[in-house]
Amino acid sequence: MQTSERSLIKTQSHLGGLSALLKAAGDELRLGVLQVLAHDSYGVLELAQVFGVKQSGISHHLKVLANAGLVSTRREGNSIFYRRAHVATNDALAITKNAIFTQADSLAMPAELQGALANIWQVRSQTSHQFFLENANKFKAQQDLIASYDVYGQQVVELLKLTPFKHRNNALEVGPGEGEFLTPLSEHFKHVVALDNSPQMLANAQRNACTLHNIKFILGDTQALSTHTQTSEPDTTATFDCAILNMVLHHTPSPAQVLADVSQALNPQGALIITELCSHPQSWARDACGDVWLGFEPTDLSRWAQAAGLSPGQSTYFALRNGFQIQIQQFFKL
């Protein structure tokens, strides 16, 4: 095949891709889907509920978006979840795709759409909350089936020691579990807040950390962070030099929203350390451990963190003998 023929075929392929891309972006509902998928992934049934259309209808729109390279999928057990596609730097249509994403993000999300998303998050949250209500006393044993604190705890402690904090005044741990990591936090920071939306789990952490005197235990979620204080000053808004999320995000209804909330509560140059499962196919973890998500791709965490105003630091990955893989990622507040 001559060079001119290869060039023609390549040009025709790019034109076909551009045509599919413009077609995908030329529909109001599909632009709404891209807007919704900016910070979270959703299943077909969830998106059908959000937009008030039949499952067959939303499936058609998702297929058009997927053919254009604007959305991708991930499997969660027996369910398929959709998210915005990552655009490769060498993609011939990268500029156009990113421009479509940017334009969709610049539009104000309608109030009814925000309300529908809030309902989805509430259903996810209730499912997780009910699990911890019923299994708080045996959660540690079930969690140990996947990854016990002993497997990753020391590595997180080492990263904590090496992190160049500007100040070591206030630290936050979201979802402290049994309270194991509160000990190293209390040793490295003057004040520590332990935040959990499960009263049973918070009680477990408080009982196991009863000898630590610089810990404040708060019942609530990350969206209420701005209303809490970590010092004795009643009018001081909670701001932290460090935030820890150890094996928490896969239990939350919207991981991207959690990262946005935590980022807002961090001081400039503050650090966030996340320990999480990498994506895995073992759906039994939903019933056994109350997992909402079957782990995450590292690029998902990075994308959500960047959207929340956080820049990447160090990262570590290691596999466990039971088939799971753990990622530890560090981010800094810009």
PDB file of N, CA and C in Angstrom, residues 87-159:
ATOM      1  N   VAL A  87      -9.319  10.426  27.881  1.00  0.00           N
ATOM      2  CA  VAL A  87      -8.877  10.786  26.535  1.00  0.00           C
ATOM      3  C   VAL A  87      -7.362  10.681  26.462  1.00  0.00           C
ATOM      4  N   ALA A  88      -6.870   9.816  25.586  1.00  0.00           N
ATOM      5  CA  ALA A  88      -5.428   9.652  25.419  1.00  0.00           C
ATOM      6  C   ALA A  88      -4.828  10.884  24.751  1.00  0.00           C
ATOM      7  N   THR A  89      -3.628  11.234  25.146  1.00  0.00           N
ATOM      8  CA  THR A  89      -2.978  12.429  24.589  1.00  0.00           C
ATOM      9  C   THR A  89      -2.706  12.280  23.099  1.00  0.00           C
ATOM     10  N   ASN A  90      -2.540  11.037  22.616  1.00  0.00           N
ATOM     11  CA  ASN A  90      -2.267  10.832  21.191  1.00  0.00           C
ATOM     12  C   ASN A  90      -3.526  10.584  20.374  1.00  0.00           C
ATOM     13  N   ASP A  91      -4.688  10.762  20.993  1.00  0.00           N
ATOM     14  CA  ASP A  91      -5.963  10.627  20.290  1.00  0.00           C
ATOM     15  C   ASP A  91      -6.092  11.776  19.293  1.00  0.00           C
ATOM     16  N   ALA A  92      -6.341  11.452  18.037  1.00  0.00           N
ATOM     17  CA  ALA A  92      -6.443  12.482  17.006  1.00  0.00           C
ATOM     18  C   ALA A  92      -7.590  13.451  17.269  1.00  0.00           C
ATOM     19  N   LEU A  93      -8.576  13.007  18.041  1.00  0.00           N
ATOM     20  CA  LEU A  93      -9.738  13.850  18.335  1.00  0.00           C
ATOM     21  C   LEU A  93      -9.736  14.337  19.778  1.00  0.00           C
ATOM     22  N   ALA A  94      -8.579  14.282  20.426  1.00  0.00           N
ATOM     23  CA  ALA A  94      -8.490  14.647  21.841  1.00  0.00           C
ATOM     24  C   ALA A  94      -8.950  16.073  22.103  1.00  0.00           C
ATOM     25  N   ILE A  95      -8.557  17.005  21.253  1.00  0.00           N
ATOM     26  CA  ILE A  95      -8.927  18.408  21.465  1.00  0.00           C
ATOM     27  C   ILE A  95     -10.437  18.566  21.429  1.00  0.00           C
ATOM     28  N   THR A  96     -11.083  17.923  20.454  1.00  0.00           N
ATOM     29  CA  THR A  96     -12.534  18.036  20.327  1.00  0.00           C
ATOM     30  C   THR A  96     -13.246  17.374  21.495  1.00  0.00           C
ATOM     31  N   LYS A  97     -12.788  16.177  21.894  1.00  0.00           N
ATOM     32  CA  LYS A  97     -13.410  15.473  23.015  1.00  0.00           C
ATOM     33  C   LYS A  97     -13.297  16.281  24.305  1.00  0.00           C
ATOM     34  N   ASN A  98     -12.112  16.787  24.572  1.00  0.00           N
ATOM     35  CA  ASN A  98     -11.918  17.584  25.792  1.00  0.00           C
ATOM     36  C   ASN A  98     -12.736  18.863  25.748  1.00  0.00           C
ATOM     37  N   ALA A  99     -12.885  19.439  24.557  1.00  0.00           N
ATOM     38  CA  ALA A  99     -13.702  20.652  24.432  1.00  0.00           C
ATOM     39  C   ALA A  99     -15.170  20.345  24.736  1.00  0.00           C
ATOM     40  N   ILE A 100     -15.641  19.185  24.295  1.00  0.00           N
ATOM     41  CA  ILE A 100     -17.026  18.784  24.589  1.00  0.00           C
ATOM     42  C   ILE A 100     -17.203  18.601  26.098  1.00  0.00           C
ATOM     43  N   PHE A 101     -16.251  17.919  26.751  1.00  0.00           N
ATOM     44  CA  PHE A 101     -16.324  17.734  28.194  1.00  0.00           C
ATOM     45  C   PHE A 101     -16.326  19.082  28.911  1.00  0.00           C
ATOM     46  N   THR A 102     -15.433  19.969  28.493  1.00  0.00           N
ATOM     47  CA  THR A 102     -15.317  21.283  29.139  1.00  0.00           C
ATOM     48  C   THR A 102     -16.604  22.084  28.991  1.00  0.00           C
ATOM     49  N   GLN A 103     -17.175  22.047  27.791  1.00  0.00           N
ATOM     50  CA  GLN A 103     -18.405  22.790  27.558  1.00  0.00           C
ATOM     51  C   GLN A 103     -19.560  22.219  28.370  1.00  0.00           C
ATOM     52  N   ALA A 104     -19.638  20.885  28.456  1.00  0.00           N
ATOM     53  CA  ALA A 104     -20.697  20.259  29.254  1.00  0.00           C
ATOM     54  C   ALA A 104     -20.560  20.638  30.725  1.00  0.00           C
ATOM     55  N   ASP A 105     -19.317  20.691  31.208  1.00  0.00           N
ATOM     56  CA  ASP A 105     -19.075  21.026  32.616  1.00  0.00           C
ATOM     57  C   ASP A 105     -19.369  22.488  32.922  1.00  0.00           C
ATOM     58  N   SER A 106     -19.300  23.336  31.907  1.00  0.00           N
ATOM     59  CA  SER A 106     -19.524  24.770  32.130  1.00  0.00           C
ATOM     60  C   SER A 106     -21.002  25.122  32.263  1.00  0.00           C
ATOM     61  N   LEU A 107     -21.870  24.200  31.872  1.00  0.00           N
ATOM     62  CA  LEU A 107     -23.307  24.452  31.936  1.00  0.00           C
ATOM     63  C   LEU A 107     -23.838  24.173  33.341  1.00  0.00           C
ATOM     64  N   ALA A 108     -24.765  24.996  33.783  1.00  0.00           N
ATOM     65  CA  ALA A 108     -25.377  24.790  35.097  1.00  0.00           C
ATOM     66  C   ALA A 108     -26.269  23.557  35.044  1.00  0.00           C
ATOM     67  N   MET A 109     -26.096  22.676  36.022  1.00  0.00           N
ATOM     68  CA  MET A 109     -26.927  21.470  36.062  1.00  0.00           C
ATOM     69  C   MET A 109     -28.321  21.823  36.573  1.00  0.00           C
ATOM     70  N   PRO A 110     -29.363  21.447  35.848  1.00  0.00           N
ATOM     71  CA  PRO A 110     -30.736  21.758  36.286  1.00  0.00           C
ATOM     72  C   PRO A 110     -31.020  21.205  37.681  1.00  0.00           C
ATOM     73  N   ALA A 111     -31.845  21.919  38.421  1.00  0.00           N
ATOM     74  CA  ALA A 111     -32.150  21.542  39.802  1.00  0.00           C
ATOM     75  C   ALA A 111     -32.787  20.152  39.873  1.00  0.00           C
ATOM     76  N   GLU A 112     -33.662  19.829  38.902  1.00  0.00           N
ATOM     77  CA  GLU A 112     -34.320  18.522  38.938  1.00  0.00           C
ATOM     78  C   GLU A 112     -33.310  17.396  38.711  1.00  0.00           C
ATOM     79  N   LEU A 113     -32.293  17.667  37.923  1.00  0.00           N
ATOM     80  CA  LEU A 113     -31.252  16.669  37.694  1.00  0.00           C
ATOM     81  C   LEU A 113     -30.416  16.473  38.958  1.00  0.00           C
ATOM     82  N   GLN A 114     -30.099  17.574  39.628  1.00  0.00           N
ATOM     83  CA  GLN A 114     -29.373  17.482  40.899  1.00  0.00           C
ATOM     84  C   GLN A 114     -30.170  16.699  41.929  1.00  0.00           C
ATOM     85  N   GLY A 115     -31.481  16.938  41.959  1.00  0.00           N
ATOM     86  CA  GLY A 115     -32.333  16.216  42.901  1.00  0.00           C
ATOM     87  C   GLY A 115     -32.386  14.734  42.603  1.00  0.00           C
ATOM     88  N   ALA A 116     -32.437  14.370  41.312  1.00  0.00           N
ATOM     89  CA  ALA A 116     -32.467  12.960  40.933  1.00  0.00           C
ATOM     90  C   ALA A 116     -31.169  12.264  41.308  1.00  0.00           C
ATOM     91  N   LEU A 117     -30.042  12.953  41.126  1.00  0.00           N
ATOM     92  CA  LEU A 117     -28.750  12.383  41.524  1.00  0.00           C
ATOM     93  C   LEU A 117     -28.678  12.207  43.035  1.00  0.00           C
ATOM     94  N   ALA A 118     -29.200  13.183  43.771  1.00  0.00           N
ATOM     95  CA  ALA A 118     -29.211  13.087  45.233  1.00  0.00           C
ATOM     96  C   ALA A 118     -30.008  11.866  45.684  1.00  0.00           C
ATOM     97  N   ASN A 119     -31.078  11.564  44.970  1.00  0.00           N
ATOM     98  CA  ASN A 119     -31.874  10.376  45.318  1.00  0.00           C
ATOM     99  C   ASN A 119     -31.082   9.089  45.095  1.00  0.00           C
ATOM    100  N   ILE A 120     -30.316   9.047  44.010  1.00  0.00           N
ATOM    101  CA  ILE A 120     -29.480   7.872  43.735  1.00  0.00           C
ATOM    102  C   ILE A 120     -28.449   7.702  44.834  1.00  0.00           C
ATOM    103  N   TRP A 121     -27.796   8.799  45.209  1.00  0.00           N
ATOM    104  CA  TRP A 121     -26.775   8.744  46.266  1.00  0.00           C
ATOM    105  C   TRP A 121     -27.407   8.300  47.589  1.00  0.00           C
ATOM    106  N   GLN A 122     -28.635   8.758  47.839  1.00  0.00           N
ATOM    107  CA  GLN A 122     -29.301   8.397  49.086  1.00  0.00           C
ATOM    108  C   GLN A 122     -29.590   6.897  49.141  1.00  0.00           C
ATOM    109  N   VAL A 123     -30.017   6.325  48.025  1.00  0.00           N
ATOM    110  CA  VAL A 123     -30.268   4.884  47.975  1.00  0.00           C
ATOM    111  C   VAL A 123     -28.973   4.122  48.223  1.00  0.00           C
ATOM    112  N   ARG A 124     -27.895   4.547  47.567  1.00  0.00           N
ATOM    113  CA  ARG A 124     -26.602   3.887  47.780  1.00  0.00           C
ATOM    114  C   ARG A 124     -26.173   4.015  49.240  1.00  0.00           C
ATOM    115  N   SER A 125     -26.340   5.208  49.791  1.00  0.00           N
ATOM    116  CA  SER A 125     -25.922   5.459  51.166  1.00  0.00           C
ATOM    117  C   SER A 125     -26.729   4.626  52.147  1.00  0.00           C
ATOM    118  N   GLN A 126     -28.025   4.517  51.923  1.00  0.00           N
ATOM    119  CA  GLN A 126     -28.880   3.735  52.818  1.00  0.00           C
ATOM    120  C   GLN A 126     -28.495   2.264  52.811  1.00  0.00           C
ATOM    121  N   THR A 127     -28.128   1.762  51.644  1.00  0.00           N
ATOM    122  CA  THR A 127     -27.705   0.362  51.544  1.00  0.00           C
ATOM    123  C   THR A 127     -26.448   0.124  52.370  1.00  0.00           C
ATOM    124  N   SER A 128     -25.486   1.045  52.244  1.00  0.00           N
ATOM    125  CA  SER A 128     -24.246   0.921  53.005  1.00  0.00           C
ATOM    126  C   SER A 128     -24.497   1.102  54.498  1.00  0.00           C
ATOM    127  N   HIS A 129     -25.318   2.093  54.833  1.00  0.00           N
ATOM    128  CA  HIS A 129     -25.604   2.376  56.241  1.00  0.00           C
ATOM    129  C   HIS A 129     -26.296   1.193  56.905  1.00  0.00           C
ATOM    130  N   GLN A 130     -27.220   0.568  56.201  1.00  0.00           N
ATOM    131  CA  GLN A 130     -27.933  -0.580  56.751  1.00  0.00           C
ATOM    132  C   GLN A 130     -26.986  -1.737  57.005  1.00  0.00           C
ATOM    133  N   PHE A 131     -26.010  -1.906  56.109  1.00  0.00           N
ATOM    134  CA  PHE A 131     -25.042  -2.987  56.312  1.00  0.00           C
ATOM    135  C   PHE A 131     -24.273  -2.785  57.618  1.00  0.00           C
ATOM    136  N   PHE A 132     -23.777  -1.579  57.840  1.00  0.00           N
ATOM    137  CA  PHE A 132     -22.987  -1.327  59.045  1.00  0.00           C
ATOM    138  C   PHE A 132     -23.852  -1.357  60.302  1.00  0.00           C
ATOM    139  N   LEU A 133     -25.118  -1.010  60.151  1.00  0.00           N
ATOM    140  CA  LEU A 133     -26.030  -1.097  61.281  1.00  0.00           C
ATOM    141  C   LEU A 133     -26.175  -2.544  61.735  1.00  0.00           C
ATOM    142  N   GLU A 134     -26.194  -3.443  60.787  1.00  0.00           N
ATOM    143  CA  GLU A 134     -26.429  -4.858  61.093  1.00  0.00           C
ATOM    144  C   GLU A 134     -25.143  -5.646  61.332  1.00  0.00           C
ATOM    145  N   ASN A 135     -23.993  -5.102  60.871  1.00  0.00           N
ATOM    146  CA  ASN A 135     -22.765  -5.909  60.896  1.00  0.00           C
ATOM    147  C   ASN A 135     -21.591  -5.241  61.589  1.00  0.00           C
ATOM    148  N   ALA A 136     -21.835  -4.159  62.335  1.00  0.00           N
ATOM    149  CA  ALA A 136     -20.729  -3.433  62.957  1.00  0.00           C
ATOM    150  C   ALA A 136     -19.874  -4.329  63.842  1.00  0.00           C
ATOM    151  N   ASN A 137     -20.505  -5.244  64.567  1.00  0.00           N
ATOM    152  CA  ASN A 137     -19.761  -6.076  65.519  1.00  0.00           C
ATOM    153  C   ASN A 137     -18.908  -7.151  64.848  1.00  0.00           C
ATOM    154  N   LYS A 138     -19.219  -7.476  63.616  1.00  0.00           N
ATOM    155  CA  LYS A 138     -18.434  -8.497  62.924  1.00  0.00           C
ATOM    156  C   LYS A 138     -17.766  -7.972  61.658  1.00  0.00           C
ATOM    157  N   PHE A 139     -17.779  -6.626  61.488  1.00  0.00           N
ATOM    158  CA  PHE A 139     -17.233  -6.052  60.263  1.00  0.00           C
ATOM    159  C   PHE A 139     -15.739  -6.319  60.128  1.00  0.00           C
ATOM    160  N   LYS A 140     -15.001  -6.196  61.215  1.00  0.00           N
ATOM    161  CA  LYS A 140     -13.554  -6.389  61.134  1.00  0.00           C
ATOM    162  C   LYS A 140     -13.212  -7.779  60.605  1.00  0.00           C
ATOM    163  N   ALA A 141     -13.880  -8.775  61.108  1.00  0.00           N
ATOM    164  CA  ALA A 141     -13.612 -10.138  60.655  1.00  0.00           C
ATOM    165  C   ALA A 141     -13.935 -10.305  59.176  1.00  0.00           C
ATOM    166  N   GLN A 142     -15.012  -9.664  58.736  1.00  0.00           N
ATOM    167  CA  GLN A 142     -15.370  -9.763  57.329  1.00  0.00           C
ATOM    168  C   GLN A 142     -14.411  -8.969  56.452  1.00  0.00           C
ATOM    169  N   GLN A 143     -14.017  -7.786  56.922  1.00  0.00           N
ATOM    170  CA  GLN A 143     -13.071  -6.971  56.166  1.00  0.00           C
ATOM    171  C   GLN A 143     -11.716  -7.663  56.050  1.00  0.00           C
ATOM    172  N   ASP A 144     -11.346  -8.393  57.081  1.00  0.00           N
ATOM    173  CA  ASP A 144     -10.063  -9.096  57.067  1.00  0.00           C
ATOM    174  C   ASP A 144     -10.011 -10.173  55.992  1.00  0.00           C
ATOM    175  N   LEU A 145     -11.178 -10.607  55.519  1.00  0.00           N
ATOM    176  CA  LEU A 145     -11.203 -11.561  54.424  1.00  0.00           C
ATOM    177  C   LEU A 145     -10.598 -10.959  53.166  1.00  0.00           C
ATOM    178  N   ILE A 146     -10.671  -9.637  53.046  1.00  0.00           N
ATOM    179  CA  ILE A 146     -10.135  -8.951  51.872  1.00  0.00           C
ATOM    180  C   ILE A 146      -8.756  -8.379  52.174  1.00  0.00           C
ATOM    181  N   ALA A 147      -8.700  -7.449  53.120  1.00  0.00           N
ATOM    182  CA  ALA A 147      -7.422  -6.802  53.444  1.00  0.00           C
ATOM    183  C   ALA A 147      -7.497  -6.280  54.867  1.00  0.00           C
ATOM    184  N   SER A 148      -6.809  -6.922  55.773  1.00  0.00           N
ATOM    185  CA  SER A 148      -6.791  -6.468  57.157  1.00  0.00           C
ATOM    186  C   SER A 148      -5.905  -5.241  57.301  1.00  0.00           C
ATOM    187  N   TYR A 149      -6.088  -4.511  58.375  1.00  0.00           N
ATOM    188  CA  TYR A 149      -5.283  -3.313  58.626  1.00  0.00           C
ATOM    189  C   TYR A 149      -3.797  -3.655  58.673  1.00  0.00           C
ATOM    190  N   ASP A 150      -3.460  -4.808  59.197  1.00  0.00           N
ATOM    191  CA  ASP A 150      -2.051  -5.210  59.299  1.00  0.00           C
ATOM    192  C   ASP A 150      -1.381  -5.313  57.934  1.00  0.00           C
ATOM    193  N   VAL A 151      -2.163  -5.533  56.895  1.00  0.00           N
ATOM    194  CA  VAL A 151      -1.610  -5.691  55.549  1.00  0.00           C
ATOM    195  C   VAL A 151      -1.093  -4.370  55.001  1.00  0.00           C
ATOM    196  N   TYR A 152      -1.829  -3.282  55.256  1.00  0.00           N
ATOM    197  CA  TYR A 152      -1.469  -1.993  54.657  1.00  0.00           C
ATOM    198  C   TYR A 152      -1.098  -0.921  55.669  1.00  0.00           C
ATOM    199  N   GLY A 153      -1.440  -1.122  56.954  1.00  0.00           N
ATOM    200  CA  GLY A 153      -1.290  -0.068  57.953  1.00  0.00           C
ATOM    201  C   GLY A 153       0.110   0.505  58.062  1.00  0.00           C
ATOM    202  N   GLN A 154       1.125  -0.354  58.136  1.00  0.00           N
ATOM    203  CA  GLN A 154       2.483   0.135  58.330  1.00  0.00           C
ATOM    204  C   GLN A 154       2.962   0.959  57.141  1.00  0.00           C
ATOM    205  N   GLN A 155       2.544   0.572  55.941  1.00  0.00           N
ATOM    206  CA  GLN A 155       2.954   1.337  54.762  1.00  0.00           C
ATOM    207  C   GLN A 155       2.320   2.723  54.764  1.00  0.00           C
ATOM    208  N   VAL A 156       1.097   2.818  55.244  1.00  0.00           N
ATOM    209  CA  VAL A 156       0.455   4.135  55.334  1.00  0.00           C
ATOM    210  C   VAL A 156       1.144   4.980  56.400  1.00  0.00           C
ATOM    211  N   VAL A 157       1.519   4.349  57.500  1.00  0.00           N
ATOM    212  CA  VAL A 157       2.241   5.068  58.558  1.00  0.00           C
ATOM    213  C   VAL A 157       3.567   5.608  58.024  1.00  0.00           C
ATOM    214  N   GLU A 158       4.287   4.804  57.246  1.00  0.00           N
ATOM    215  CA  GLU A 158       5.566   5.241  56.685  1.00  0.00           C
ATOM    216  C   GLU A 158       5.364   6.418  55.738  1.00  0.00           C
ATOM    217  N   LEU A 159       4.315   6.356  54.919  1.00  0.00           N
ATOM    218  CA  LEU A 159       4.032   7.468  54.012  1.00  0.00           C
ATOM    219  C   LEU A 159       3.658   8.716  54.796  1.00  0.00           C
TER     220      LEU A 159
END
